[in-house]
Amino acid sequence: MPDPLTSSREIQKAFAEYDRQVILNNVIVGCLIGIILMPIGTILDFAVYRPQVLYFLKLRLFCSLLISIFWAIVITPFGRKHPRKLGVLLAMFPAFFISWMIYATEGASSPYYAGLNIVLLVVGIVVQWTFLESLIAVSMVMLMYLGACALHGNTSHIGLANNLYFLVLTGIVVATGSYFNSQLRFREFAFRYELDKSRKALEASLQQLKENEMQLVQSEKLASLGRMSAGIIHEI
């Protein structure tokens, strides 16, 4: 009977390798999304903050450039080894530049705080953070937002309370979803792993049974030939 502890460690090790590859691919996809979507936000800048549209376009393009460099790091041996750590860092690029635009506009009254919610949701879903990674990312984004409002000087109680309320709610949704998603992904992998392991064991048993049957048939043939040879010699 297999040792449950050894089996659990075996599954966890296999899942870690599987998860590393999945998260690596997801981080690469997240980089592509960030590179494309940040400049597209210029459409919103033109509608909301038209006088600053060129300034914001430069910020957005610079953000896309940094994400491109980040992407080049992700596909290096180091990046392939630590995709989860980089997955948390990925969210910081758009969050930082959106916070910069909040600082450059109306501080706590800026509607761009909604962009931080989108960053948390999109990157959290794409990269599939763990519960701890979600808490770290949410905390860092909220610190960026509070810093932008404080540096601007507009910390209107109503605007700040409203925006923080929705940021906290988004953080709770992301962290809770990440927790249950991580548990579900591990359980599904463990089920598939054990199923595949049982299938391979069954195939090996069937192959061994066939080999045993073939050996038995060969033995019977040899025995039959031996008896025939003995009978012929006896008649002679």
Short mmCIF file of N, CA and C in Angstrom, two decimals, residues 78-173:
data_model
loop_
_atom_site.label_atom_id
_atom_site.label_comp_id
_atom_site.label_asym_id
_atom_site.label_seq_id
_atom_site.Cartn_x
_atom_site.Cartn_y
_atom_site.Cartn_z
N PHE A 78 16.17 32.64 -15.64
CA PHE A 78 15.73 33.10 -14.32
C PHE A 78 14.22 33.28 -14.29
N GLY A 79 13.68 33.92 -15.33
CA GLY A 79 12.24 34.14 -15.39
C GLY A 79 11.46 32.85 -15.46
N ARG A 80 11.98 31.89 -16.20
CA ARG A 80 11.30 30.59 -16.32
C ARG A 80 11.31 29.83 -15.01
N LYS A 81 12.27 30.15 -14.16
CA LYS A 81 12.39 29.48 -12.87
C LYS A 81 11.51 30.12 -11.81
N HIS A 82 11.25 31.43 -11.93
CA HIS A 82 10.48 32.15 -10.91
C HIS A 82 9.31 32.93 -11.52
N PRO A 83 8.43 32.27 -12.24
CA PRO A 83 7.34 33.00 -12.90
C PRO A 83 6.32 33.60 -11.92
N ARG A 84 6.13 32.97 -10.77
CA ARG A 84 5.14 33.47 -9.82
C ARG A 84 5.56 34.81 -9.21
N LYS A 85 6.82 34.93 -8.85
CA LYS A 85 7.31 36.20 -8.31
C LYS A 85 7.16 37.31 -9.35
N LEU A 86 7.46 36.98 -10.58
CA LEU A 86 7.33 37.97 -11.65
C LEU A 86 5.87 38.28 -11.94
N GLY A 87 4.99 37.31 -11.68
CA GLY A 87 3.56 37.52 -11.92
C GLY A 87 3.00 38.62 -11.04
N VAL A 88 3.47 38.71 -9.81
CA VAL A 88 3.04 39.79 -8.91
C VAL A 88 3.61 41.12 -9.39
N LEU A 89 4.86 41.10 -9.81
CA LEU A 89 5.53 42.33 -10.25
C LEU A 89 4.88 42.90 -11.51
N LEU A 90 4.35 42.03 -12.36
CA LEU A 90 3.74 42.48 -13.61
C LEU A 90 2.63 43.50 -13.36
N ALA A 91 1.83 43.28 -12.34
CA ALA A 91 0.71 44.20 -12.05
C ALA A 91 1.19 45.58 -11.62
N MET A 92 2.41 45.66 -11.14
CA MET A 92 2.90 46.93 -10.61
C MET A 92 3.17 47.96 -11.71
N PHE A 93 3.49 47.50 -12.92
CA PHE A 93 3.79 48.44 -14.01
C PHE A 93 2.57 49.30 -14.36
N PRO A 94 1.45 48.71 -14.79
CA PRO A 94 0.29 49.54 -15.10
C PRO A 94 -0.25 50.26 -13.86
N ALA A 95 -0.19 49.61 -12.69
CA ALA A 95 -0.70 50.25 -11.47
C ALA A 95 0.09 51.51 -11.14
N PHE A 96 1.41 51.46 -11.32
CA PHE A 96 2.24 52.63 -11.02
C PHE A 96 1.91 53.79 -11.96
N PHE A 97 1.78 53.51 -13.25
CA PHE A 97 1.54 54.59 -14.21
C PHE A 97 0.11 55.14 -14.10
N ILE A 98 -0.84 54.28 -13.76
CA ILE A 98 -2.19 54.79 -13.51
C ILE A 98 -2.20 55.67 -12.27
N SER A 99 -1.46 55.25 -11.24
CA SER A 99 -1.35 56.08 -10.03
C SER A 99 -0.68 57.41 -10.36
N TRP A 100 0.28 57.40 -11.24
CA TRP A 100 0.95 58.62 -11.67
C TRP A 100 -0.06 59.56 -12.34
N MET A 101 -0.93 58.99 -13.16
CA MET A 101 -1.93 59.83 -13.83
C MET A 101 -2.98 60.35 -12.85
N ILE A 102 -3.24 59.57 -11.80
CA ILE A 102 -4.14 60.05 -10.74
C ILE A 102 -3.50 61.24 -10.03
N TYR A 103 -2.20 61.12 -9.76
CA TYR A 103 -1.47 62.22 -9.12
C TYR A 103 -1.45 63.45 -10.03
N ALA A 104 -1.31 63.25 -11.34
CA ALA A 104 -1.19 64.36 -12.28
C ALA A 104 -2.52 65.02 -12.60
N THR A 105 -3.62 64.43 -12.15
CA THR A 105 -4.93 65.00 -12.48
C THR A 105 -5.65 65.54 -11.24
N GLU A 106 -6.50 64.72 -10.63
CA GLU A 106 -7.33 65.24 -9.54
C GLU A 106 -7.17 64.50 -8.23
N GLY A 107 -6.14 63.67 -8.11
CA GLY A 107 -5.94 62.97 -6.85
C GLY A 107 -7.12 62.07 -6.52
N ALA A 108 -7.65 62.21 -5.32
CA ALA A 108 -8.75 61.36 -4.86
C ALA A 108 -10.01 61.54 -5.69
N SER A 109 -10.13 62.66 -6.41
CA SER A 109 -11.31 62.90 -7.23
C SER A 109 -11.18 62.34 -8.65
N SER A 110 -10.00 61.81 -8.98
CA SER A 110 -9.78 61.29 -10.33
C SER A 110 -10.55 59.98 -10.53
N PRO A 111 -11.24 59.85 -11.66
CA PRO A 111 -11.97 58.60 -11.94
C PRO A 111 -11.04 57.46 -12.35
N TYR A 112 -9.75 57.76 -12.49
CA TYR A 112 -8.82 56.75 -12.97
C TYR A 112 -8.51 55.68 -11.92
N TYR A 113 -9.02 55.85 -10.69
CA TYR A 113 -8.83 54.81 -9.69
C TYR A 113 -9.45 53.50 -10.18
N ALA A 114 -10.48 53.62 -11.06
CA ALA A 114 -11.13 52.42 -11.60
C ALA A 114 -10.14 51.57 -12.39
N GLY A 115 -9.13 52.22 -12.97
CA GLY A 115 -8.12 51.48 -13.72
C GLY A 115 -7.33 50.54 -12.82
N LEU A 116 -7.16 50.92 -11.56
CA LEU A 116 -6.46 50.05 -10.62
C LEU A 116 -7.27 48.79 -10.34
N ASN A 117 -8.59 48.95 -10.27
CA ASN A 117 -9.47 47.78 -10.10
C ASN A 117 -9.31 46.82 -11.27
N ILE A 118 -9.27 47.39 -12.48
CA ILE A 118 -9.14 46.56 -13.68
C ILE A 118 -7.80 45.82 -13.68
N VAL A 119 -6.74 46.53 -13.27
CA VAL A 119 -5.41 45.90 -13.23
C VAL A 119 -5.43 44.68 -12.30
N LEU A 120 -6.01 44.87 -11.10
CA LEU A 120 -6.06 43.76 -10.14
C LEU A 120 -6.87 42.59 -10.67
N LEU A 121 -8.00 42.88 -11.27
CA LEU A 121 -8.87 41.81 -11.76
C LEU A 121 -8.24 41.08 -12.94
N VAL A 122 -7.76 41.85 -13.93
CA VAL A 122 -7.23 41.24 -15.15
C VAL A 122 -5.96 40.44 -14.85
N VAL A 123 -5.00 41.06 -14.18
CA VAL A 123 -3.73 40.38 -13.92
C VAL A 123 -3.96 39.21 -12.96
N GLY A 124 -4.82 39.42 -11.95
CA GLY A 124 -5.10 38.34 -11.00
C GLY A 124 -5.71 37.13 -11.67
N ILE A 125 -6.63 37.37 -12.60
CA ILE A 125 -7.29 36.26 -13.30
C ILE A 125 -6.34 35.59 -14.29
N VAL A 126 -5.61 36.39 -15.04
CA VAL A 126 -4.72 35.84 -16.07
C VAL A 126 -3.56 35.07 -15.44
N VAL A 127 -2.89 35.68 -14.47
CA VAL A 127 -1.71 35.06 -13.87
C VAL A 127 -2.08 33.98 -12.87
N GLN A 128 -3.28 34.03 -12.32
CA GLN A 128 -3.75 33.05 -11.33
C GLN A 128 -2.88 33.10 -10.07
N TRP A 129 -2.96 34.24 -9.37
CA TRP A 129 -2.22 34.42 -8.13
C TRP A 129 -2.67 33.44 -7.06
N THR A 130 -1.78 33.20 -6.10
CA THR A 130 -2.16 32.51 -4.88
C THR A 130 -2.78 33.55 -3.92
N PHE A 131 -3.31 33.08 -2.81
CA PHE A 131 -3.92 34.00 -1.84
C PHE A 131 -2.90 35.02 -1.33
N LEU A 132 -1.69 34.55 -1.00
CA LEU A 132 -0.65 35.44 -0.49
C LEU A 132 -0.21 36.44 -1.55
N GLU A 133 -0.05 35.97 -2.76
CA GLU A 133 0.35 36.87 -3.86
C GLU A 133 -0.72 37.94 -4.09
N SER A 134 -1.97 37.56 -3.96
CA SER A 134 -3.07 38.52 -4.13
C SER A 134 -3.01 39.60 -3.05
N LEU A 135 -2.77 39.18 -1.81
CA LEU A 135 -2.67 40.15 -0.72
C LEU A 135 -1.52 41.13 -0.94
N ILE A 136 -0.38 40.60 -1.39
CA ILE A 136 0.78 41.46 -1.65
C ILE A 136 0.46 42.45 -2.76
N ALA A 137 -0.11 41.96 -3.87
CA ALA A 137 -0.41 42.83 -5.01
C ALA A 137 -1.44 43.89 -4.64
N VAL A 138 -2.50 43.49 -3.95
CA VAL A 138 -3.56 44.44 -3.55
C VAL A 138 -2.98 45.51 -2.62
N SER A 139 -2.16 45.08 -1.66
CA SER A 139 -1.57 46.03 -0.71
C SER A 139 -0.68 47.04 -1.41
N MET A 140 0.13 46.57 -2.36
CA MET A 140 1.04 47.47 -3.08
C MET A 140 0.27 48.45 -3.95
N VAL A 141 -0.80 47.98 -4.59
CA VAL A 141 -1.61 48.87 -5.44
C VAL A 141 -2.29 49.93 -4.59
N MET A 142 -2.81 49.55 -3.44
CA MET A 142 -3.47 50.52 -2.57
C MET A 142 -2.48 51.54 -2.02
N LEU A 143 -1.26 51.10 -1.73
CA LEU A 143 -0.24 52.04 -1.27
C LEU A 143 0.12 53.04 -2.37
N MET A 144 0.19 52.55 -3.61
CA MET A 144 0.45 53.45 -4.74
C MET A 144 -0.66 54.49 -4.87
N TYR A 145 -1.90 54.03 -4.72
CA TYR A 145 -3.04 54.94 -4.86
C TYR A 145 -3.03 56.00 -3.75
N LEU A 146 -2.82 55.56 -2.53
CA LEU A 146 -2.79 56.50 -1.40
C LEU A 146 -1.63 57.48 -1.55
N GLY A 147 -0.47 56.97 -2.04
CA GLY A 147 0.67 57.85 -2.26
C GLY A 147 0.38 58.90 -3.32
N ALA A 148 -0.31 58.50 -4.41
CA ALA A 148 -0.65 59.44 -5.48
C ALA A 148 -1.58 60.53 -4.97
N CYS A 149 -2.57 60.13 -4.16
CA CYS A 149 -3.51 61.12 -3.62
C CYS A 149 -2.81 62.06 -2.65
N ALA A 150 -1.93 61.51 -1.82
CA ALA A 150 -1.22 62.34 -0.83
C ALA A 150 -0.28 63.32 -1.52
N LEU A 151 0.43 62.87 -2.53
CA LEU A 151 1.35 63.76 -3.25
C LEU A 151 0.60 64.85 -4.00
N HIS A 152 -0.58 64.51 -4.53
CA HIS A 152 -1.38 65.52 -5.23
C HIS A 152 -1.91 66.55 -4.25
N GLY A 153 -2.24 66.11 -3.06
CA GLY A 153 -2.79 67.01 -2.05
C GLY A 153 -4.29 66.92 -1.92
N ASN A 154 -4.94 66.26 -2.87
CA ASN A 154 -6.40 66.11 -2.79
C ASN A 154 -6.71 64.78 -2.13
N THR A 155 -7.04 64.86 -0.86
CA THR A 155 -7.45 63.66 -0.12
C THR A 155 -8.87 63.86 0.41
N SER A 156 -9.73 64.34 -0.47
CA SER A 156 -11.13 64.55 -0.12
C SER A 156 -11.70 63.30 0.54
N HIS A 157 -12.30 63.50 1.70
CA HIS A 157 -12.79 62.36 2.48
C HIS A 157 -13.82 61.55 1.69
N ILE A 158 -14.70 62.23 0.99
CA ILE A 158 -15.75 61.53 0.25
C ILE A 158 -15.16 60.73 -0.91
N GLY A 159 -14.35 61.41 -1.73
CA GLY A 159 -13.75 60.74 -2.88
C GLY A 159 -12.82 59.62 -2.47
N LEU A 160 -11.99 59.87 -1.48
CA LEU A 160 -11.02 58.87 -1.03
C LEU A 160 -11.74 57.66 -0.43
N ALA A 161 -12.75 57.93 0.40
CA ALA A 161 -13.49 56.83 1.03
C ALA A 161 -14.21 55.99 -0.02
N ASN A 162 -14.80 56.67 -1.00
CA ASN A 162 -15.52 55.95 -2.06
C ASN A 162 -14.57 55.06 -2.86
N ASN A 163 -13.43 55.63 -3.27
CA ASN A 163 -12.50 54.89 -4.10
C ASN A 163 -11.83 53.74 -3.34
N LEU A 164 -11.47 54.01 -2.09
CA LEU A 164 -10.87 52.95 -1.28
C LEU A 164 -11.85 51.82 -1.02
N TYR A 165 -13.12 52.18 -0.87
CA TYR A 165 -14.16 51.16 -0.66
C TYR A 165 -14.17 50.16 -1.82
N PHE A 166 -14.18 50.70 -3.04
CA PHE A 166 -14.23 49.81 -4.20
C PHE A 166 -12.91 49.08 -4.43
N LEU A 167 -11.80 49.74 -4.09
CA LEU A 167 -10.51 49.05 -4.22
C LEU A 167 -10.41 47.89 -3.22
N VAL A 168 -10.90 48.13 -2.00
CA VAL A 168 -10.88 47.07 -0.99
C VAL A 168 -11.78 45.92 -1.41
N LEU A 169 -12.98 46.25 -1.93
CA LEU A 169 -13.88 45.20 -2.39
C LEU A 169 -13.24 44.38 -3.51
N THR A 170 -12.60 45.08 -4.44
CA THR A 170 -11.92 44.37 -5.54
C THR A 170 -10.83 43.47 -4.97
N GLY A 171 -10.08 43.99 -4.00
CA GLY A 171 -9.02 43.20 -3.38
C GLY A 171 -9.57 41.96 -2.70
N ILE A 172 -10.70 42.09 -2.02
CA ILE A 172 -11.32 40.94 -1.35
C ILE A 172 -11.75 39.91 -2.38
N VAL A 173 -12.36 40.38 -3.47
CA VAL A 173 -12.80 39.47 -4.53
C VAL A 173 -11.62 38.74 -5.14
#
